[in-house]
Amino acid sequence: MKLALGLAVCTLLAGAVVWAQADKTDFAEYQGWMKSNGATVADLTKNLTAKDGAAAHTDVRKLQENLAMVMAYWQSRNVSDGVRFALDATYGLAQVDALTSQGKFDDAAAALKTAQASCGNCHMAHRDKAADGSFRIKLK
Ligand code: HEC
């Protein structure tokens, strides 16, 4: 009986350690998508100003790839507003892409600002800044 209980506790503890590690990996991966988002939005802004449609299109695709991962992250945690912010940003970027392909670079730049508001909405709801300036994920 004691042995069984001991084993059960050990299993639980091992499970907790694995879970904590998995969560850390998740964060590093998540942060990778976000750092890429930041750099790619900056590049996209530059490419729209330069009226480089091909490069702008590549940036949009990269952002949408990142956002698909971000959306899945929130989906798997059943956080519906997180999913919606990621979707809104994705649709906004589709708008940027459509305007870019028509050569309407100024309108595309304006649409990008709108898409970025969806990034900002999620940051307000789910991003926390620690005292050292680093960011955290707020699930609730
Ligand atoms: C569904 C929610 C959500 C969406 C949508 C979202 N973000 Fe984030 N973002 C977060 C969270 C949570 C963090 C904090 C964790 C982190 O730093 O990665 C974050 C962090 C960041 C960071 C800081 C990364 C770091 O740690 O240095 C940048 C830059 C960023 N996001 C850019 C963007 C841009 C640009 C978009 C839109 C194209 C976007 N994000 C869309 C939730 C979101």
PDB file of C-alpha atoms and ligand atoms in Angstrom:
ATOM      1  CA  MET A   1       0.000   0.000   0.000  1.00  0.00           C
ATOM      2  CA  LYS A   2       2.749   2.406   1.019  1.00  0.00           C
ATOM      3  CA  LEU A   3       4.731   1.362  -2.009  1.00  0.00           C
ATOM      4  CA  ALA A   4       1.757   1.931  -4.300  1.00  0.00           C
ATOM      5  CA  LEU A   5       1.197   5.373  -2.823  1.00  0.00           C
ATOM      6  CA  GLY A   6       4.897   6.194  -3.139  1.00  0.00           C
ATOM      7  CA  LEU A   7       4.838   5.135  -6.768  1.00  0.00           C
ATOM      8  CA  ALA A   8       1.745   7.197  -7.435  1.00  0.00           C
ATOM      9  CA  VAL A   9       3.383  10.290  -5.921  1.00  0.00           C
ATOM     10  CA  CYS A  10       6.562   9.700  -7.923  1.00  0.00           C
ATOM     11  CA  THR A  11       4.553   9.388 -11.118  1.00  0.00           C
ATOM     12  CA  LEU A  12       2.739  12.631 -10.340  1.00  0.00           C
ATOM     13  CA  LEU A  13       5.994  14.462  -9.604  1.00  0.00           C
ATOM     14  CA  ALA A  14       7.646  13.162 -12.764  1.00  0.00           C
ATOM     15  CA  GLY A  15       4.570  14.251 -14.679  1.00  0.00           C
ATOM     16  CA  ALA A  16       4.778  17.739 -13.187  1.00  0.00           C
ATOM     17  CA  VAL A  17       8.457  18.048 -14.155  1.00  0.00           C
ATOM     18  CA  VAL A  18       7.755  16.964 -17.725  1.00  0.00           C
ATOM     19  CA  TRP A  19       4.825  19.367 -17.884  1.00  0.00           C
ATOM     20  CA  ALA A  20       6.903  22.289 -16.605  1.00  0.00           C
ATOM     21  CA  GLN A  21       9.598  21.554 -19.187  1.00  0.00           C
ATOM     22  CA  ALA A  22       7.081  21.264 -21.986  1.00  0.00           C
ATOM     23  CA  ASP A  23       5.651  24.608 -20.967  1.00  0.00           C
ATOM     24  CA  LYS A  24       9.078  26.259 -21.058  1.00  0.00           C
ATOM     25  CA  THR A  25       9.686  24.914 -24.558  1.00  0.00           C
ATOM     26  CA  ASP A  26       6.282  26.224 -25.557  1.00  0.00           C
ATOM     27  CA  PHE A  27       7.206  29.686 -24.339  1.00  0.00           C
ATOM     28  CA  ALA A  28      10.504  29.760 -26.268  1.00  0.00           C
ATOM     29  CA  GLU A  29       8.682  28.662 -29.396  1.00  0.00           C
ATOM     30  CA  TYR A  30       5.889  31.183 -28.859  1.00  0.00           C
ATOM     31  CA  GLN A  31       8.388  33.969 -28.302  1.00  0.00           C
ATOM     32  CA  GLY A  32      10.134  32.951 -31.516  1.00  0.00           C
ATOM     33  CA  TRP A  33       6.921  33.560 -33.482  1.00  0.00           C
ATOM     34  CA  MET A  34       6.453  36.930 -31.801  1.00  0.00           C
ATOM     35  CA  LYS A  35      10.024  38.116 -32.351  1.00  0.00           C
ATOM     36  CA  SER A  36       9.599  37.091 -35.980  1.00  0.00           C
ATOM     37  CA  ASN A  37       6.282  38.996 -36.115  1.00  0.00           C
ATOM     38  CA  GLY A  38       7.970  42.160 -34.832  1.00  0.00           C
ATOM     39  CA  ALA A  39      10.853  41.962 -37.311  1.00  0.00           C
ATOM     40  CA  THR A  40       8.596  41.004 -40.231  1.00  0.00           C
ATOM     41  CA  VAL A  41       6.078  43.819 -39.649  1.00  0.00           C
ATOM     42  CA  ALA A  42       9.009  46.268 -39.667  1.00  0.00           C
ATOM     43  CA  ASP A  43      10.278  44.749 -42.924  1.00  0.00           C
ATOM     44  CA  LEU A  44       6.787  44.809 -44.452  1.00  0.00           C
ATOM     45  CA  THR A  45       6.358  48.490 -43.578  1.00  0.00           C
ATOM     46  CA  LYS A  46       9.675  49.225 -45.259  1.00  0.00           C
ATOM     47  CA  ASN A  47       8.769  47.185 -48.352  1.00  0.00           C
ATOM     48  CA  LEU A  48       5.391  48.922 -48.734  1.00  0.00           C
ATOM     49  CA  THR A  49       7.115  52.297 -48.585  1.00  0.00           C
ATOM     50  CA  ALA A  50       9.590  51.087 -51.207  1.00  0.00           C
ATOM     51  CA  LYS A  51       6.650  49.730 -53.277  1.00  0.00           C
ATOM     52  CA  ASP A  52       8.307  46.314 -53.473  1.00  0.00           C
ATOM     53  CA  GLY A  53       5.282  44.075 -53.975  1.00  0.00           C
ATOM     54  CA  ALA A  54       7.141  40.751 -54.171  1.00  0.00           C
ATOM     55  CA  ALA A  55       9.043  41.324 -50.928  1.00  0.00           C
ATOM     56  CA  ALA A  56       5.868  42.586 -49.225  1.00  0.00           C
ATOM     57  CA  HIS A  57       4.037  39.426 -50.269  1.00  0.00           C
ATOM     58  CA  THR A  58       6.795  37.259 -48.741  1.00  0.00           C
ATOM     59  CA  ASP A  59       6.468  39.198 -45.471  1.00  0.00           C
ATOM     60  CA  VAL A  60       2.687  38.741 -45.405  1.00  0.00           C
ATOM     61  CA  ARG A  61       3.084  34.970 -45.898  1.00  0.00           C
ATOM     62  CA  LYS A  62       5.617  34.780 -43.066  1.00  0.00           C
ATOM     63  CA  LEU A  63       3.311  36.692 -40.716  1.00  0.00           C
ATOM     64  CA  GLN A  64       0.365  34.475 -41.632  1.00  0.00           C
ATOM     65  CA  GLU A  65       2.454  31.348 -40.988  1.00  0.00           C
ATOM     66  CA  ASN A  66       3.401  32.660 -37.559  1.00  0.00           C
ATOM     67  CA  LEU A  67      -0.195  33.611 -36.819  1.00  0.00           C
ATOM     68  CA  ALA A  68      -1.429  30.131 -37.753  1.00  0.00           C
ATOM     69  CA  MET A  69       0.851  28.719 -35.039  1.00  0.00           C
ATOM     70  CA  VAL A  70      -0.251  31.438 -32.618  1.00  0.00           C
ATOM     71  CA  MET A  71      -3.900  30.678 -33.343  1.00  0.00           C
ATOM     72  CA  ALA A  72      -3.351  26.959 -32.693  1.00  0.00           C
ATOM     73  CA  TYR A  73      -1.610  27.811 -29.413  1.00  0.00           C
ATOM     74  CA  TRP A  74      -4.662  29.659 -28.094  1.00  0.00           C
ATOM     75  CA  GLN A  75      -7.076  27.184 -29.625  1.00  0.00           C
ATOM     76  CA  SER A  76      -5.473  24.284 -27.766  1.00  0.00           C
ATOM     77  CA  ARG A  77      -5.837  26.241 -24.528  1.00  0.00           C
ATOM     78  CA  ASN A  78      -9.466  27.122 -25.223  1.00  0.00           C
ATOM     79  CA  VAL A  79      -8.849  30.864 -25.064  1.00  0.00           C
ATOM     80  CA  SER A  80     -11.363  32.087 -27.630  1.00  0.00           C
ATOM     81  CA  ASP A  81     -10.491  35.792 -27.696  1.00  0.00           C
ATOM     82  CA  GLY A  82      -6.838  34.875 -28.358  1.00  0.00           C
ATOM     83  CA  VAL A  83      -7.953  32.793 -31.336  1.00  0.00           C
ATOM     84  CA  ARG A  84     -10.076  35.689 -32.583  1.00  0.00           C
ATOM     85  CA  PHE A  85      -7.246  38.262 -32.337  1.00  0.00           C
ATOM     86  CA  ALA A  86      -4.982  35.932 -34.339  1.00  0.00           C
ATOM     87  CA  LEU A  87      -7.723  35.446 -36.951  1.00  0.00           C
ATOM     88  CA  ASP A  88      -8.434  39.189 -37.173  1.00  0.00           C
ATOM     89  CA  ALA A  89      -4.750  39.869 -37.778  1.00  0.00           C
ATOM     90  CA  THR A  90      -4.659  37.124 -40.430  1.00  0.00           C
ATOM     91  CA  TYR A  91      -7.656  38.591 -42.284  1.00  0.00           C
ATOM     92  CA  GLY A  92      -6.167  42.076 -41.995  1.00  0.00           C
ATOM     93  CA  LEU A  93      -2.973  40.826 -43.591  1.00  0.00           C
ATOM     94  CA  ALA A  94      -4.939  39.193 -46.414  1.00  0.00           C
ATOM     95  CA  GLN A  95      -6.296  42.691 -47.080  1.00  0.00           C
ATOM     96  CA  VAL A  96      -2.736  44.055 -47.142  1.00  0.00           C
ATOM     97  CA  ASP A  97      -1.790  41.330 -49.612  1.00  0.00           C
ATOM     98  CA  ALA A  98      -4.772  42.025 -51.908  1.00  0.00           C
ATOM     99  CA  LEU A  99      -4.078  45.785 -52.007  1.00  0.00           C
ATOM    100  CA  THR A 100      -0.370  45.171 -52.597  1.00  0.00           C
ATOM    101  CA  SER A 101      -1.108  42.915 -55.568  1.00  0.00           C
ATOM    102  CA  GLN A 102      -3.184  45.772 -57.060  1.00  0.00           C
ATOM    103  CA  GLY A 103      -0.263  48.146 -56.603  1.00  0.00           C
ATOM    104  CA  LYS A 104      -2.179  50.175 -53.988  1.00  0.00           C
ATOM    105  CA  PHE A 105       0.741  50.532 -51.610  1.00  0.00           C
ATOM    106  CA  ASP A 106      -0.611  53.462 -49.562  1.00  0.00           C
ATOM    107  CA  ASP A 107      -3.895  51.673 -48.935  1.00  0.00           C
ATOM    108  CA  ALA A 108      -1.939  48.528 -48.090  1.00  0.00           C
ATOM    109  CA  ALA A 109       0.090  50.484 -45.526  1.00  0.00           C
ATOM    110  CA  ALA A 110      -3.146  51.761 -43.972  1.00  0.00           C
ATOM    111  CA  ALA A 111      -4.538  48.198 -43.904  1.00  0.00           C
ATOM    112  CA  LEU A 112      -1.360  47.057 -42.169  1.00  0.00           C
ATOM    113  CA  LYS A 113      -1.984  49.609 -39.405  1.00  0.00           C
ATOM    114  CA  THR A 114      -5.462  48.113 -38.954  1.00  0.00           C
ATOM    115  CA  ALA A 115      -4.021  44.585 -38.822  1.00  0.00           C
ATOM    116  CA  GLN A 116      -1.498  45.746 -36.233  1.00  0.00           C
ATOM    117  CA  ALA A 117      -4.374  46.890 -34.039  1.00  0.00           C
ATOM    118  CA  SER A 118      -5.315  43.193 -33.751  1.00  0.00           C
ATOM    119  CA  CYS A 119      -1.752  42.424 -32.608  1.00  0.00           C
ATOM    120  CA  GLY A 120      -2.183  45.201 -30.036  1.00  0.00           C
ATOM    121  CA  ASN A 121      -5.575  43.951 -28.858  1.00  0.00           C
ATOM    122  CA  CYS A 122      -4.092  40.578 -28.025  1.00  0.00           C
ATOM    123  CA  HIS A 123      -1.108  42.181 -26.294  1.00  0.00           C
ATOM    124  CA  MET A 124      -3.466  44.188 -24.083  1.00  0.00           C
ATOM    125  CA  ALA A 125      -5.456  41.086 -23.175  1.00  0.00           C
ATOM    126  CA  HIS A 126      -2.727  38.447 -22.945  1.00  0.00           C
ATOM    127  CA  ARG A 127       0.718  40.014 -22.647  1.00  0.00           C
ATOM    128  CA  ASP A 128       2.305  40.923 -19.338  1.00  0.00           C
ATOM    129  CA  LYS A 129       5.514  42.867 -18.861  1.00  0.00           C
ATOM    130  CA  ALA A 130       7.702  41.698 -15.977  1.00  0.00           C
ATOM    131  CA  ALA A 131       9.735  44.116 -13.837  1.00  0.00           C
ATOM    132  CA  ASP A 132      12.880  43.294 -15.853  1.00  0.00           C
ATOM    133  CA  GLY A 133      11.136  44.353 -19.067  1.00  0.00           C
ATOM    134  CA  SER A 134      10.664  40.817 -20.409  1.00  0.00           C
ATOM    135  CA  PHE A 135       7.254  39.663 -21.611  1.00  0.00           C
ATOM    136  CA  ARG A 136       5.008  36.910 -20.268  1.00  0.00           C
ATOM    137  CA  ILE A 137       1.960  35.104 -21.577  1.00  0.00           C
ATOM    138  CA  LYS A 138      -1.226  35.788 -19.630  1.00  0.00           C
ATOM    139  CA  LEU A 139      -3.610  32.923 -20.350  1.00  0.00           C
ATOM    140  CA  LYS A 140      -6.617  34.417 -18.567  1.00  0.00           C
TER     141      LYS A 140
HETATM  142  C1  HEC B   1      -3.306  35.976 -29.919  1.00  0.00           C
HETATM  143  C2  HEC B   1      -2.439  36.892 -29.228  1.00  0.00           C
HETATM  144  C3  HEC B   1      -1.369  37.633 -29.951  1.00  0.00           C
HETATM  145  C4  HEC B   1      -1.385  38.109 -31.253  1.00  0.00           C
HETATM  146  C5  HEC B   1      -2.497  38.024 -32.297  1.00  0.00           C
HETATM  147  C6  HEC B   1      -0.112  38.765 -31.443  1.00  0.00           C
HETATM  148  N1  HEC B   1       0.661  38.683 -30.312  1.00  0.00           N
HETATM  149 FE1  HEC B   1       2.546  39.387 -30.081  1.00  0.00          FE
HETATM  150  N2  HEC B   1       2.623  38.648 -28.182  1.00  0.00           N
HETATM  151  C7  HEC B   1       1.594  37.970 -27.556  1.00  0.00           C
HETATM  152  C8  HEC B   1       2.039  37.542 -26.238  1.00  0.00           C
HETATM  153  C9  HEC B   1       1.209  36.741 -25.236  1.00  0.00           C
HETATM  154  C10 HEC B   1       3.354  38.007 -26.079  1.00  0.00           C
HETATM  155  C11 HEC B   1       4.260  37.821 -24.844  1.00  0.00           C
HETATM  156  C12 HEC B   1       5.127  36.588 -24.953  1.00  0.00           C
HETATM  157  C13 HEC B   1       6.300  36.828 -25.863  1.00  0.00           C
HETATM  158  O1  HEC B   1       7.129  37.709 -25.601  1.00  0.00           O
HETATM  159  O2  HEC B   1       6.390  36.146 -26.890  1.00  0.00           O
HETATM  160  C14 HEC B   1       3.689  38.706 -27.324  1.00  0.00           C
HETATM  161  C15 HEC B   1       4.903  39.326 -27.583  1.00  0.00           C
HETATM  162  C16 HEC B   1       5.225  40.033 -28.728  1.00  0.00           C
HETATM  163  C17 HEC B   1       6.483  40.697 -28.970  1.00  0.00           C
HETATM  164  C18 HEC B   1       7.650  40.738 -27.987  1.00  0.00           C
HETATM  165  C19 HEC B   1       8.513  39.511 -28.176  1.00  0.00           C
HETATM  166  C20 HEC B   1       9.609  39.428 -27.132  1.00  0.00           C
HETATM  167  O3  HEC B   1       9.412  38.727 -26.148  1.00  0.00           O
HETATM  168  O4  HEC B   1      10.637  40.094 -27.334  1.00  0.00           O
HETATM  169  C21 HEC B   1       6.410  41.270 -30.219  1.00  0.00           C
HETATM  170  C22 HEC B   1       7.494  42.064 -30.926  1.00  0.00           C
HETATM  171  C23 HEC B   1       5.110  40.942 -30.756  1.00  0.00           C
HETATM  172  N3  HEC B   1       4.409  40.192 -29.828  1.00  0.00           N
HETATM  173  C24 HEC B   1       4.657  41.343 -32.001  1.00  0.00           C
HETATM  174  C25 HEC B   1       3.423  40.974 -32.545  1.00  0.00           C
HETATM  175  C26 HEC B   1       2.942  41.408 -33.858  1.00  0.00           C
HETATM  176  C27 HEC B   1       3.679  42.328 -34.803  1.00  0.00           C
HETATM  177  C28 HEC B   1       1.720  40.827 -34.031  1.00  0.00           C
HETATM  178  C29 HEC B   1       0.761  40.950 -35.191  1.00  0.00           C
HETATM  179  C30 HEC B   1       1.246  40.651 -36.509  1.00  0.00           C
HETATM  180  C31 HEC B   1       1.432  40.060 -32.822  1.00  0.00           C
HETATM  181  N4  HEC B   1       2.483  40.173 -31.960  1.00  0.00           N
HETATM  182  C32 HEC B   1       0.264  39.363 -32.636  1.00  0.00           C
HETATM  183  C33 HEC B   1       0.347  37.709 -28.072  1.00  0.00           C
HETATM  184  C34 HEC B   1      -0.076  38.000 -29.369  1.00  0.00           C
END
